[in-house]
Amino acid sequence: TQLLEQSPQFLSIQEGENLTVYCNSSSVFSSLQWYRQEPGEGPVLLVTVVTGGEVKKLKRLTFQFGDARKDSSLHITAAQPGDTGLYLCAGAPQGGSEKLVFGKGTKLTVNP
Amino acid sequence: DTGVSQNPRHKITKRGQNVTFRCDPISEHNRLYWYRQTLGQGPEFLTYFQNEAQLEKSRLLSDRFSAERPKGSFSTLEIQRTEQGDSAMYLCASSPRTEANYGYTFGSGTRLTVV
């Protein structure tokens, strides 16, 4: 079983602060995806990273895939209350697995 | 296209009753996935379809659970003789590609409460 560990589990910060959340595994993934989920809704895809060492930016969000393709990070600059939500990482296991494995998520609260 | 649609949004049922949920994927997507999410956890894989063929079922899916996707369009997930432990959010997702790299589009989910 390939597990994805996310940290921290909970994060509460003030508007304007920066933050980083992590997604780690002992297994290699062919890609990692990040989703954001709001209460009572399904997850929404933010980004997919495929190449080891890859960095992608989405406005104030920066995503990085580890060189060994076992870990990923999400950095948010100048967080806003609208960034509040559950951030989930999901991995496509190496070997062509056709389903995603999800971490437990980081619940982010950005206070005004 | 309005995205992935799930019905009902909420279902409260008594223990022992049967329930059925429906998922309408994005029309051109041939991959359809069912996941279950409990409080404080990430989504857990249940099963997936390629068109009308059910290609994999998780060991989480006991004999009380059955899923279908007739004609490769909408899908249904039925739970027979519900138990309190079945209370969860049931999520449906679809994808246009076979590679998991491509990413999923999720519906809003069906929240099941078994009392």
mmCIF file with all atom_site columns, C-alpha atoms in Angstrom:
data_model
loop_
_atom_site.group_PDB
_atom_site.id
_atom_site.type_symbol
_atom_site.label_atom_id
_atom_site.label_alt_id
_atom_site.label_comp_id
_atom_site.label_asym_id
_atom_site.label_entity_id
_atom_site.label_seq_id
_atom_site.pdbx_PDB_ins_code
_atom_site.Cartn_x
_atom_site.Cartn_y
_atom_site.Cartn_z
_atom_site.occupancy
_atom_site.B_iso_or_equiv
_atom_site.pdbx_formal_charge
_atom_site.auth_seq_id
_atom_site.auth_comp_id
_atom_site.auth_asym_id
_atom_site.auth_atom_id
_atom_site.pdbx_PDB_model_num
ATOM 1   C CA . THR A 1 1   ? 0.000   0.000  0.000   1.00 0.00 ? 1   THR A CA 1
ATOM 2   C CA . GLN A 1 2   ? 1.409   3.355  -1.020  1.00 0.00 ? 2   GLN A CA 1
ATOM 3   C CA . LEU A 1 3   ? 0.722   6.020  1.582   1.00 0.00 ? 3   LEU A CA 1
ATOM 4   C CA . LEU A 1 4   ? 0.923   9.784  1.374   1.00 0.00 ? 4   LEU A CA 1
ATOM 5   C CA . GLU A 1 5   ? 1.577   11.618 4.622   1.00 0.00 ? 5   GLU A CA 1
ATOM 6   C CA . GLN A 1 6   ? 0.540   15.263 4.774   1.00 0.00 ? 6   GLN A CA 1
ATOM 7   C CA . SER A 1 7   ? 1.746   17.793 7.321   1.00 0.00 ? 7   SER A CA 1
ATOM 8   C CA . PRO A 1 8   ? 0.705   19.717 9.181   1.00 0.00 ? 8   PRO A CA 1
ATOM 9   C CA . GLN A 1 9   ? -2.750  18.264 9.681   1.00 0.00 ? 9   GLN A CA 1
ATOM 10  C CA . PHE A 1 10  ? -4.143  21.663 10.775  1.00 0.00 ? 10  PHE A CA 1
ATOM 11  C CA . LEU A 1 11  ? -2.857  25.179 10.130  1.00 0.00 ? 11  LEU A CA 1
ATOM 12  C CA . SER A 1 12  ? -4.410  28.443 11.301  1.00 0.00 ? 12  SER A CA 1
ATOM 13  C CA . ILE A 1 13  ? -2.750  31.688 10.203  1.00 0.00 ? 13  ILE A CA 1
ATOM 14  C CA . GLN A 1 14  ? -3.474  35.384 9.775   1.00 0.00 ? 14  GLN A CA 1
ATOM 15  C CA . GLU A 1 15  ? -4.194  37.003 6.439   1.00 0.00 ? 15  GLU A CA 1
ATOM 16  C CA . GLY A 1 16  ? -0.986  38.048 4.713   1.00 0.00 ? 16  GLY A CA 1
ATOM 17  C CA . GLU A 1 17  ? 1.227   35.327 6.169   1.00 0.00 ? 17  GLU A CA 1
ATOM 18  C CA . ASN A 1 18  ? 3.113   32.758 4.097   1.00 0.00 ? 18  ASN A CA 1
ATOM 19  C CA . LEU A 1 19  ? 2.809   29.010 4.611   1.00 0.00 ? 19  LEU A CA 1
ATOM 20  C CA . THR A 1 20  ? 4.060   25.690 3.306   1.00 0.00 ? 20  THR A CA 1
ATOM 21  C CA . VAL A 1 21  ? 2.354   22.311 3.502   1.00 0.00 ? 21  VAL A CA 1
ATOM 22  C CA . TYR A 1 22  ? 4.033   19.020 2.766   1.00 0.00 ? 22  TYR A CA 1
ATOM 23  C CA . CYS A 1 23  ? 3.168   15.696 1.189   1.00 0.00 ? 23  CYS A CA 1
ATOM 24  C CA . ASN A 1 24  ? 5.600   12.827 1.748   1.00 0.00 ? 24  ASN A CA 1
ATOM 25  C CA . SER A 1 25  ? 5.866   9.158  0.887   1.00 0.00 ? 25  SER A CA 1
ATOM 26  C CA . SER A 1 26  ? 8.417   6.362  0.903   1.00 0.00 ? 26  SER A CA 1
ATOM 27  C CA . SER A 1 27  ? 7.106   5.332  -2.526  1.00 0.00 ? 27  SER A CA 1
ATOM 28  C CA . VAL A 1 28  ? 7.772   6.783  -5.958  1.00 0.00 ? 28  VAL A CA 1
ATOM 29  C CA . PHE A 1 29  ? 4.853   8.316  -7.820  1.00 0.00 ? 29  PHE A CA 1
ATOM 30  C CA . SER A 1 30  ? 4.611   8.985  -11.525 1.00 0.00 ? 30  SER A CA 1
ATOM 31  C CA . SER A 1 31  ? 2.824   12.226 -10.694 1.00 0.00 ? 31  SER A CA 1
ATOM 32  C CA . LEU A 1 32  ? 1.365   14.140 -7.778  1.00 0.00 ? 32  LEU A CA 1
ATOM 33  C CA . GLN A 1 33  ? -1.710  16.287 -7.811  1.00 0.00 ? 33  GLN A CA 1
ATOM 34  C CA . TRP A 1 34  ? -2.980  18.890 -5.390  1.00 0.00 ? 34  TRP A CA 1
ATOM 35  C CA . TYR A 1 35  ? -6.671  19.471 -4.767  1.00 0.00 ? 35  TYR A CA 1
ATOM 36  C CA . ARG A 1 36  ? -8.567  21.948 -2.591  1.00 0.00 ? 36  ARG A CA 1
ATOM 37  C CA . GLN A 1 37  ? -11.811 20.924 -0.951  1.00 0.00 ? 37  GLN A CA 1
ATOM 38  C CA . GLU A 1 38  ? -14.345 23.169 0.736   1.00 0.00 ? 38  GLU A CA 1
ATOM 39  C CA . PRO A 1 39  ? -16.845 21.873 3.329   1.00 0.00 ? 39  PRO A CA 1
ATOM 40  C CA . GLY A 1 40  ? -19.654 19.853 1.759   1.00 0.00 ? 40  GLY A CA 1
ATOM 41  C CA . GLU A 1 41  ? -18.095 19.892 -1.690  1.00 0.00 ? 41  GLU A CA 1
ATOM 42  C CA . GLY A 1 42  ? -15.888 17.616 -3.770  1.00 0.00 ? 42  GLY A CA 1
ATOM 43  C CA . PRO A 1 43  ? -12.153 18.259 -4.245  1.00 0.00 ? 43  PRO A CA 1
ATOM 44  C CA . VAL A 1 44  ? -11.133 20.627 -7.039  1.00 0.00 ? 44  VAL A CA 1
ATOM 45  C CA . LEU A 1 45  ? -7.901  19.990 -8.950  1.00 0.00 ? 45  LEU A CA 1
ATOM 46  C CA . LEU A 1 46  ? -5.297  22.737 -8.566  1.00 0.00 ? 46  LEU A CA 1
ATOM 47  C CA . VAL A 1 47  ? -2.239  21.311 -10.302 1.00 0.00 ? 47  VAL A CA 1
ATOM 48  C CA . THR A 1 48  ? -0.475  18.179 -11.524 1.00 0.00 ? 48  THR A CA 1
ATOM 49  C CA . VAL A 1 49  ? 3.312   17.792 -11.263 1.00 0.00 ? 49  VAL A CA 1
ATOM 50  C CA . VAL A 1 50  ? 4.957   15.040 -13.272 1.00 0.00 ? 50  VAL A CA 1
ATOM 51  C CA . THR A 1 51  ? 8.706   15.591 -13.546 1.00 0.00 ? 51  THR A CA 1
ATOM 52  C CA . GLY A 1 52  ? 11.075  15.240 -10.579 1.00 0.00 ? 52  GLY A CA 1
ATOM 53  C CA . GLY A 1 53  ? 12.150  18.707 -9.431  1.00 0.00 ? 53  GLY A CA 1
ATOM 54  C CA . GLU A 1 54  ? 9.296   20.378 -11.292 1.00 0.00 ? 54  GLU A CA 1
ATOM 55  C CA . VAL A 1 55  ? 8.004   23.694 -9.951  1.00 0.00 ? 55  VAL A CA 1
ATOM 56  C CA . LYS A 1 56  ? 4.633   25.117 -10.977 1.00 0.00 ? 56  LYS A CA 1
ATOM 57  C CA . LYS A 1 57  ? 3.108   28.428 -9.997  1.00 0.00 ? 57  LYS A CA 1
ATOM 58  C CA . LEU A 1 58  ? -0.567  29.299 -9.849  1.00 0.00 ? 58  LEU A CA 1
ATOM 59  C CA . LYS A 1 59  ? -0.874  32.952 -8.823  1.00 0.00 ? 59  LYS A CA 1
ATOM 60  C CA . ARG A 1 60  ? 0.185   32.977 -5.133  1.00 0.00 ? 60  ARG A CA 1
ATOM 61  C CA . LEU A 1 61  ? 0.538   29.180 -4.961  1.00 0.00 ? 61  LEU A CA 1
ATOM 62  C CA . THR A 1 62  ? 3.829   27.418 -5.739  1.00 0.00 ? 62  THR A CA 1
ATOM 63  C CA . PHE A 1 63  ? 3.953   23.654 -6.097  1.00 0.00 ? 63  PHE A CA 1
ATOM 64  C CA . GLN A 1 64  ? 7.121   21.573 -6.139  1.00 0.00 ? 64  GLN A CA 1
ATOM 65  C CA . PHE A 1 65  ? 7.684   17.886 -6.898  1.00 0.00 ? 65  PHE A CA 1
ATOM 66  C CA . GLY A 1 66  ? 10.695  16.309 -5.203  1.00 0.00 ? 66  GLY A CA 1
ATOM 67  C CA . ASP A 1 67  ? 13.641  15.176 -7.282  1.00 0.00 ? 67  ASP A CA 1
ATOM 68  C CA . ALA A 1 68  ? 12.997  11.547 -6.376  1.00 0.00 ? 68  ALA A CA 1
ATOM 69  C CA . ARG A 1 69  ? 9.252   11.917 -7.025  1.00 0.00 ? 69  ARG A CA 1
ATOM 70  C CA . LYS A 1 70  ? 8.413   10.821 -3.483  1.00 0.00 ? 70  LYS A CA 1
ATOM 71  C CA . ASP A 1 71  ? 7.332   14.149 -2.034  1.00 0.00 ? 71  ASP A CA 1
ATOM 72  C CA . SER A 1 72  ? 5.767   17.470 -2.875  1.00 0.00 ? 72  SER A CA 1
ATOM 73  C CA . SER A 1 73  ? 5.163   20.828 -1.259  1.00 0.00 ? 73  SER A CA 1
ATOM 74  C CA . LEU A 1 74  ? 2.656   23.630 -1.631  1.00 0.00 ? 74  LEU A CA 1
ATOM 75  C CA . HIS A 1 75  ? 3.680   27.165 -0.682  1.00 0.00 ? 75  HIS A CA 1
ATOM 76  C CA . ILE A 1 76  ? 1.154   29.968 -0.413  1.00 0.00 ? 76  ILE A CA 1
ATOM 77  C CA . THR A 1 77  ? 2.353   33.566 -0.372  1.00 0.00 ? 77  THR A CA 1
ATOM 78  C CA . ALA A 1 78  ? 0.343   36.290 1.363   1.00 0.00 ? 78  ALA A CA 1
ATOM 79  C CA . ALA A 1 79  ? -2.536  33.984 2.299   1.00 0.00 ? 79  ALA A CA 1
ATOM 80  C CA . GLN A 1 80  ? -6.073  35.308 2.018   1.00 0.00 ? 80  GLN A CA 1
ATOM 81  C CA . PRO A 1 81  ? -9.304  34.153 3.716   1.00 0.00 ? 81  PRO A CA 1
ATOM 82  C CA . GLY A 1 82  ? -10.405 32.730 0.361   1.00 0.00 ? 82  GLY A CA 1
ATOM 83  C CA . ASP A 1 83  ? -7.525  30.232 0.591   1.00 0.00 ? 83  ASP A CA 1
ATOM 84  C CA . THR A 1 84  ? -9.257  28.543 3.522   1.00 0.00 ? 84  THR A CA 1
ATOM 85  C CA . GLY A 1 85  ? -9.993  24.879 2.831   1.00 0.00 ? 85  GLY A CA 1
ATOM 86  C CA . LEU A 1 86  ? -8.707  21.314 2.946   1.00 0.00 ? 86  LEU A CA 1
ATOM 87  C CA . TYR A 1 87  ? -5.642  20.799 0.758   1.00 0.00 ? 87  TYR A CA 1
ATOM 88  C CA . LEU A 1 88  ? -5.243  17.240 -0.460  1.00 0.00 ? 88  LEU A CA 1
ATOM 89  C CA . CYS A 1 89  ? -2.325  15.707 -2.270  1.00 0.00 ? 89  CYS A CA 1
ATOM 90  C CA . ALA A 1 90  ? -2.930  12.670 -4.464  1.00 0.00 ? 90  ALA A CA 1
ATOM 91  C CA . GLY A 1 91  ? -0.428  10.401 -6.155  1.00 0.00 ? 91  GLY A CA 1
ATOM 92  C CA . ALA A 1 92  ? -0.520  8.215  -9.209  1.00 0.00 ? 92  ALA A CA 1
ATOM 93  C CA . PRO A 1 93  ? 1.599   5.197  -8.181  1.00 0.00 ? 93  PRO A CA 1
ATOM 94  C CA . GLN A 1 94  ? 4.461   4.316  -10.499 1.00 0.00 ? 94  GLN A CA 1
ATOM 95  C CA . GLY A 1 95  ? 3.773   1.474  -12.848 1.00 0.00 ? 95  GLY A CA 1
ATOM 96  C CA . GLY A 1 96  ? 0.761   2.847  -14.592 1.00 0.00 ? 96  GLY A CA 1
ATOM 97  C CA . SER A 1 97  ? -1.766  2.482  -11.789 1.00 0.00 ? 97  SER A CA 1
ATOM 98  C CA . GLU A 1 98  ? -5.006  3.911  -12.935 1.00 0.00 ? 98  GLU A CA 1
ATOM 99  C CA . LYS A 1 99  ? -6.295  5.245  -9.656  1.00 0.00 ? 99  LYS A CA 1
ATOM 100 C CA . LEU A 1 100 ? -5.137  8.013  -7.342  1.00 0.00 ? 100 LEU A CA 1
ATOM 101 C CA . VAL A 1 101 ? -4.065  7.546  -3.725  1.00 0.00 ? 101 VAL A CA 1
ATOM 102 C CA . PHE A 1 102 ? -4.966  10.499 -1.488  1.00 0.00 ? 102 PHE A CA 1
ATOM 103 C CA . GLY A 1 103 ? -3.375  11.874 1.651   1.00 0.00 ? 103 GLY A CA 1
ATOM 104 C CA . LYS A 1 104 ? -5.492  12.875 4.664   1.00 0.00 ? 104 LYS A CA 1
ATOM 105 C CA . GLY A 1 105 ? -5.149  16.547 3.866   1.00 0.00 ? 105 GLY A CA 1
ATOM 106 C CA . THR A 1 106 ? -4.091  19.771 5.567   1.00 0.00 ? 106 THR A CA 1
ATOM 107 C CA . LYS A 1 107 ? -6.951  21.884 6.889   1.00 0.00 ? 107 LYS A CA 1
ATOM 108 C CA . LEU A 1 108 ? -5.981  25.532 6.386   1.00 0.00 ? 108 LEU A CA 1
ATOM 109 C CA . THR A 1 109 ? -7.787  28.434 8.047   1.00 0.00 ? 109 THR A CA 1
ATOM 110 C CA . VAL A 1 110 ? -6.812  31.974 7.099   1.00 0.00 ? 110 VAL A CA 1
ATOM 111 C CA . ASN A 1 111 ? -8.188  34.513 9.551   1.00 0.00 ? 111 ASN A CA 1
ATOM 112 C CA . PRO A 1 112 ? -8.985  38.081 8.416   1.00 0.00 ? 112 PRO A CA 1
ATOM 113 C CA . ASP B 2 1   ? -21.508 20.627 -19.732 1.00 0.00 ? 1   ASP B CA 1
ATOM 114 C CA . THR B 2 2   ? -22.215 21.279 -16.053 1.00 0.00 ? 2   THR B CA 1
ATOM 115 C CA . GLY B 2 3   ? -19.543 18.980 -14.660 1.00 0.00 ? 3   GLY B CA 1
ATOM 116 C CA . VAL B 2 4   ? -20.007 15.841 -12.583 1.00 0.00 ? 4   VAL B CA 1
ATOM 117 C CA . SER B 2 5   ? -23.442 15.641 -11.000 1.00 0.00 ? 5   SER B CA 1
ATOM 118 C CA . GLN B 2 6   ? -24.299 13.507 -7.959  1.00 0.00 ? 6   GLN B CA 1
ATOM 119 C CA . ASN B 2 7   ? -27.718 12.818 -6.501  1.00 0.00 ? 7   ASN B CA 1
ATOM 120 C CA . PRO B 2 8   ? -28.946 13.014 -3.872  1.00 0.00 ? 8   PRO B CA 1
ATOM 121 C CA . ARG B 2 9   ? -26.704 15.507 -2.080  1.00 0.00 ? 9   ARG B CA 1
ATOM 122 C CA . HIS B 2 10  ? -27.768 14.202 1.301   1.00 0.00 ? 10  HIS B CA 1
ATOM 123 C CA . LYS B 2 11  ? -29.334 10.935 2.423   1.00 0.00 ? 11  LYS B CA 1
ATOM 124 C CA . ILE B 2 12  ? -30.421 9.941  5.911   1.00 0.00 ? 12  ILE B CA 1
ATOM 125 C CA . THR B 2 13  ? -31.427 6.320  6.295   1.00 0.00 ? 13  THR B CA 1
ATOM 126 C CA . LYS B 2 14  ? -32.136 3.852  9.039   1.00 0.00 ? 14  LYS B CA 1
ATOM 127 C CA . ARG B 2 15  ? -29.718 1.034  9.690   1.00 0.00 ? 15  ARG B CA 1
ATOM 128 C CA . GLY B 2 16  ? -30.575 -2.006 7.612   1.00 0.00 ? 16  GLY B CA 1
ATOM 129 C CA . GLN B 2 17  ? -32.149 -0.077 4.730   1.00 0.00 ? 17  GLN B CA 1
ATOM 130 C CA . ASN B 2 18  ? -30.806 -0.082 1.174   1.00 0.00 ? 18  ASN B CA 1
ATOM 131 C CA . VAL B 2 19  ? -29.667 3.135  -0.512  1.00 0.00 ? 19  VAL B CA 1
ATOM 132 C CA . THR B 2 20  ? -28.685 3.984  -4.075  1.00 0.00 ? 20  THR B CA 1
ATOM 133 C CA . PHE B 2 21  ? -26.677 6.964  -5.272  1.00 0.00 ? 21  PHE B CA 1
ATOM 134 C CA . ARG B 2 22  ? -26.350 8.249  -8.821  1.00 0.00 ? 22  ARG B CA 1
ATOM 135 C CA . CYS B 2 23  ? -23.447 9.902  -10.607 1.00 0.00 ? 23  CYS B CA 1
ATOM 136 C CA . ASP B 2 24  ? -23.594 11.600 -14.001 1.00 0.00 ? 24  ASP B CA 1
ATOM 137 C CA . PRO B 2 25  ? -20.045 12.182 -15.265 1.00 0.00 ? 25  PRO B CA 1
ATOM 138 C CA . ILE B 2 26  ? -18.871 14.709 -17.823 1.00 0.00 ? 26  ILE B CA 1
ATOM 139 C CA . SER B 2 27  ? -20.281 13.296 -21.036 1.00 0.00 ? 27  SER B CA 1
ATOM 140 C CA . GLU B 2 28  ? -17.022 12.761 -22.922 1.00 0.00 ? 28  GLU B CA 1
ATOM 141 C CA . HIS B 2 29  ? -15.221 11.190 -19.954 1.00 0.00 ? 29  HIS B CA 1
ATOM 142 C CA . ASN B 2 30  ? -14.891 7.415  -20.228 1.00 0.00 ? 30  ASN B CA 1
ATOM 143 C CA . ARG B 2 31  ? -13.339 6.883  -16.785 1.00 0.00 ? 31  ARG B CA 1
ATOM 144 C CA . LEU B 2 32  ? -15.574 7.029  -13.687 1.00 0.00 ? 32  LEU B CA 1
ATOM 145 C CA . TYR B 2 33  ? -14.388 6.581  -10.103 1.00 0.00 ? 33  TYR B CA 1
ATOM 146 C CA . TRP B 2 34  ? -16.122 6.166  -6.746  1.00 0.00 ? 34  TRP B CA 1
ATOM 147 C CA . TYR B 2 35  ? -14.375 7.249  -3.549  1.00 0.00 ? 35  TYR B CA 1
ATOM 148 C CA . ARG B 2 36  ? -15.525 7.416  0.068   1.00 0.00 ? 36  ARG B CA 1
ATOM 149 C CA . GLN B 2 37  ? -14.440 10.121 2.505   1.00 0.00 ? 37  GLN B CA 1
ATOM 150 C CA . THR B 2 38  ? -14.991 10.130 6.249   1.00 0.00 ? 38  THR B CA 1
ATOM 151 C CA . LEU B 2 39  ? -14.425 13.065 8.586   1.00 0.00 ? 39  LEU B CA 1
ATOM 152 C CA . GLY B 2 40  ? -10.774 13.991 8.893   1.00 0.00 ? 40  GLY B CA 1
ATOM 153 C CA . GLN B 2 41  ? -9.672  11.607 6.171   1.00 0.00 ? 41  GLN B CA 1
ATOM 154 C CA . GLY B 2 42  ? -8.797  11.889 2.522   1.00 0.00 ? 42  GLY B CA 1
ATOM 155 C CA . PRO B 2 43  ? -10.869 10.145 -0.130  1.00 0.00 ? 43  PRO B CA 1
ATOM 156 C CA . GLU B 2 44  ? -10.482 6.364  -0.207  1.00 0.00 ? 44  GLU B CA 1
ATOM 157 C CA . PHE B 2 45  ? -10.789 4.478  -3.488  1.00 0.00 ? 45  PHE B CA 1
ATOM 158 C CA . LEU B 2 46  ? -13.804 2.184  -3.884  1.00 0.00 ? 46  LEU B CA 1
ATOM 159 C CA . THR B 2 47  ? -14.085 1.232  -7.561  1.00 0.00 ? 47  THR B CA 1
ATOM 160 C CA . TYR B 2 48  ? -13.704 2.511  -11.099 1.00 0.00 ? 48  TYR B CA 1
ATOM 161 C CA . PHE B 2 49  ? -15.118 1.978  -14.584 1.00 0.00 ? 49  PHE B CA 1
ATOM 162 C CA . GLN B 2 50  ? -13.746 2.276  -18.075 1.00 0.00 ? 50  GLN B CA 1
ATOM 163 C CA . ASN B 2 51  ? -16.900 2.878  -20.082 1.00 0.00 ? 51  ASN B CA 1
ATOM 164 C CA . GLU B 2 52  ? -19.301 0.170  -18.841 1.00 0.00 ? 52  GLU B CA 1
ATOM 165 C CA . ALA B 2 53  ? -16.600 -2.215 -17.571 1.00 0.00 ? 53  ALA B CA 1
ATOM 166 C CA . GLN B 2 54  ? -15.851 -2.256 -13.839 1.00 0.00 ? 54  GLN B CA 1
ATOM 167 C CA . LEU B 2 55  ? -12.082 -2.682 -13.808 1.00 0.00 ? 55  LEU B CA 1
ATOM 168 C CA . GLU B 2 56  ? -11.201 -2.679 -10.126 1.00 0.00 ? 56  GLU B CA 1
ATOM 169 C CA . LYS B 2 57  ? -12.864 -2.907 -6.735  1.00 0.00 ? 57  LYS B CA 1
ATOM 170 C CA . SER B 2 58  ? -11.221 -2.042 -3.448  1.00 0.00 ? 58  SER B CA 1
ATOM 171 C CA . ARG B 2 59  ? -11.176 -4.490 -0.560  1.00 0.00 ? 59  ARG B CA 1
ATOM 172 C CA . LEU B 2 60  ? -13.089 -1.718 1.256   1.00 0.00 ? 60  LEU B CA 1
ATOM 173 C CA . LEU B 2 61  ? -16.051 -2.615 -0.927  1.00 0.00 ? 61  LEU B CA 1
ATOM 174 C CA . SER B 2 62  ? -17.830 -5.386 0.943   1.00 0.00 ? 62  SER B CA 1
ATOM 175 C CA . ASP B 2 63  ? -20.443 -7.656 -0.597  1.00 0.00 ? 63  ASP B CA 1
ATOM 176 C CA . ARG B 2 64  ? -23.088 -5.155 0.513   1.00 0.00 ? 64  ARG B CA 1
ATOM 177 C CA . PHE B 2 65  ? -21.783 -2.635 -2.000  1.00 0.00 ? 65  PHE B CA 1
ATOM 178 C CA . SER B 2 66  ? -22.416 -2.849 -5.731  1.00 0.00 ? 66  SER B CA 1
ATOM 179 C CA . ALA B 2 67  ? -21.755 -0.386 -8.520  1.00 0.00 ? 67  ALA B CA 1
ATOM 180 C CA . GLU B 2 68  ? -22.905 -0.310 -12.112 1.00 0.00 ? 68  GLU B CA 1
ATOM 181 C CA . ARG B 2 69  ? -22.385 1.853  -15.140 1.00 0.00 ? 69  ARG B CA 1
ATOM 182 C CA . PRO B 2 70  ? -24.844 0.667  -17.782 1.00 0.00 ? 70  PRO B CA 1
ATOM 183 C CA . LYS B 2 71  ? -24.065 1.828  -21.309 1.00 0.00 ? 71  LYS B CA 1
ATOM 184 C CA . GLY B 2 72  ? -20.996 3.628  -20.046 1.00 0.00 ? 72  GLY B CA 1
ATOM 185 C CA . SER B 2 73  ? -22.884 6.744  -19.085 1.00 0.00 ? 73  SER B CA 1
ATOM 186 C CA . PHE B 2 74  ? -24.201 7.406  -15.560 1.00 0.00 ? 74  PHE B CA 1
ATOM 187 C CA . SER B 2 75  ? -23.248 5.162  -12.655 1.00 0.00 ? 75  SER B CA 1
ATOM 188 C CA . THR B 2 76  ? -25.061 3.965  -9.548  1.00 0.00 ? 76  THR B CA 1
ATOM 189 C CA . LEU B 2 77  ? -23.642 2.859  -6.210  1.00 0.00 ? 77  LEU B CA 1
ATOM 190 C CA . GLU B 2 78  ? -25.926 0.733  -4.046  1.00 0.00 ? 78  GLU B CA 1
ATOM 191 C CA . ILE B 2 79  ? -25.381 -0.136 -0.418  1.00 0.00 ? 79  ILE B CA 1
ATOM 192 C CA . GLN B 2 80  ? -27.531 -2.937 0.967   1.00 0.00 ? 80  GLN B CA 1
ATOM 193 C CA . ARG B 2 81  ? -28.357 -3.412 4.649   1.00 0.00 ? 81  ARG B CA 1
ATOM 194 C CA . THR B 2 82  ? -26.662 -0.168 5.641   1.00 0.00 ? 82  THR B CA 1
ATOM 195 C CA . GLU B 2 83  ? -24.597 0.005  8.830   1.00 0.00 ? 83  GLU B CA 1
ATOM 196 C CA . GLN B 2 84  ? -23.605 3.031  10.906  1.00 0.00 ? 84  GLN B CA 1
ATOM 197 C CA . GLY B 2 85  ? -20.034 2.624  9.681   1.00 0.00 ? 85  GLY B CA 1
ATOM 198 C CA . ASP B 2 86  ? -21.233 3.346  6.157   1.00 0.00 ? 86  ASP B CA 1
ATOM 199 C CA . SER B 2 87  ? -21.881 6.975  7.135   1.00 0.00 ? 87  SER B CA 1
ATOM 200 C CA . ALA B 2 88  ? -19.559 9.030  4.936   1.00 0.00 ? 88  ALA B CA 1
ATOM 201 C CA . MET B 2 89  ? -19.341 11.317 1.930   1.00 0.00 ? 89  MET B CA 1
ATOM 202 C CA . TYR B 2 90  ? -19.478 9.292  -1.280  1.00 0.00 ? 90  TYR B CA 1
ATOM 203 C CA . LEU B 2 91  ? -17.612 11.039 -4.081  1.00 0.00 ? 91  LEU B CA 1
ATOM 204 C CA . CYS B 2 92  ? -17.801 10.360 -7.784  1.00 0.00 ? 92  CYS B CA 1
ATOM 205 C CA . ALA B 2 93  ? -15.144 11.579 -10.219 1.00 0.00 ? 93  ALA B CA 1
ATOM 206 C CA . SER B 2 94  ? -14.580 11.281 -13.929 1.00 0.00 ? 94  SER B CA 1
ATOM 207 C CA . SER B 2 95  ? -11.586 11.628 -16.216 1.00 0.00 ? 95  SER B CA 1
ATOM 208 C CA . PRO B 2 96  ? -11.194 11.698 -19.977 1.00 0.00 ? 96  PRO B CA 1
ATOM 209 C CA . ARG B 2 97  ? -7.978  9.735  -19.949 1.00 0.00 ? 97  ARG B CA 1
ATOM 210 C CA . THR B 2 98  ? -6.812  6.415  -18.666 1.00 0.00 ? 98  THR B CA 1
ATOM 211 C CA . GLU B 2 99  ? -3.702  7.838  -17.059 1.00 0.00 ? 99  GLU B CA 1
ATOM 212 C CA . ALA B 2 100 ? -4.193  8.879  -13.442 1.00 0.00 ? 100 ALA B CA 1
ATOM 213 C CA . ASN B 2 101 ? -1.757  11.728 -14.167 1.00 0.00 ? 101 ASN B CA 1
ATOM 214 C CA . TYR B 2 102 ? -4.502  13.562 -15.964 1.00 0.00 ? 102 TYR B CA 1
ATOM 215 C CA . GLY B 2 103 ? -6.524  14.460 -12.896 1.00 0.00 ? 103 GLY B CA 1
ATOM 216 C CA . TYR B 2 104 ? -10.088 13.968 -11.861 1.00 0.00 ? 104 TYR B CA 1
ATOM 217 C CA . THR B 2 105 ? -13.176 16.150 -11.911 1.00 0.00 ? 105 THR B CA 1
ATOM 218 C CA . PHE B 2 106 ? -15.174 15.428 -8.785  1.00 0.00 ? 106 PHE B CA 1
ATOM 219 C CA . GLY B 2 107 ? -18.848 15.870 -8.122  1.00 0.00 ? 107 GLY B CA 1
ATOM 220 C CA . SER B 2 108 ? -20.125 17.547 -4.957  1.00 0.00 ? 108 SER B CA 1
ATOM 221 C CA . GLY B 2 109 ? -20.683 14.182 -3.302  1.00 0.00 ? 109 GLY B CA 1
ATOM 222 C CA . THR B 2 110 ? -23.539 12.423 -1.537  1.00 0.00 ? 110 THR B CA 1
ATOM 223 C CA . ARG B 2 111 ? -23.411 12.635 2.242   1.00 0.00 ? 111 ARG B CA 1
ATOM 224 C CA . LEU B 2 112 ? -24.876 9.495  3.788   1.00 0.00 ? 112 LEU B CA 1
ATOM 225 C CA . THR B 2 113 ? -25.945 9.371  7.414   1.00 0.00 ? 113 THR B CA 1
ATOM 226 C CA . VAL B 2 114 ? -27.047 6.014  8.812   1.00 0.00 ? 114 VAL B CA 1
ATOM 227 C CA . VAL B 2 115 ? -29.033 6.310  12.046  1.00 0.00 ? 115 VAL B CA 1
#
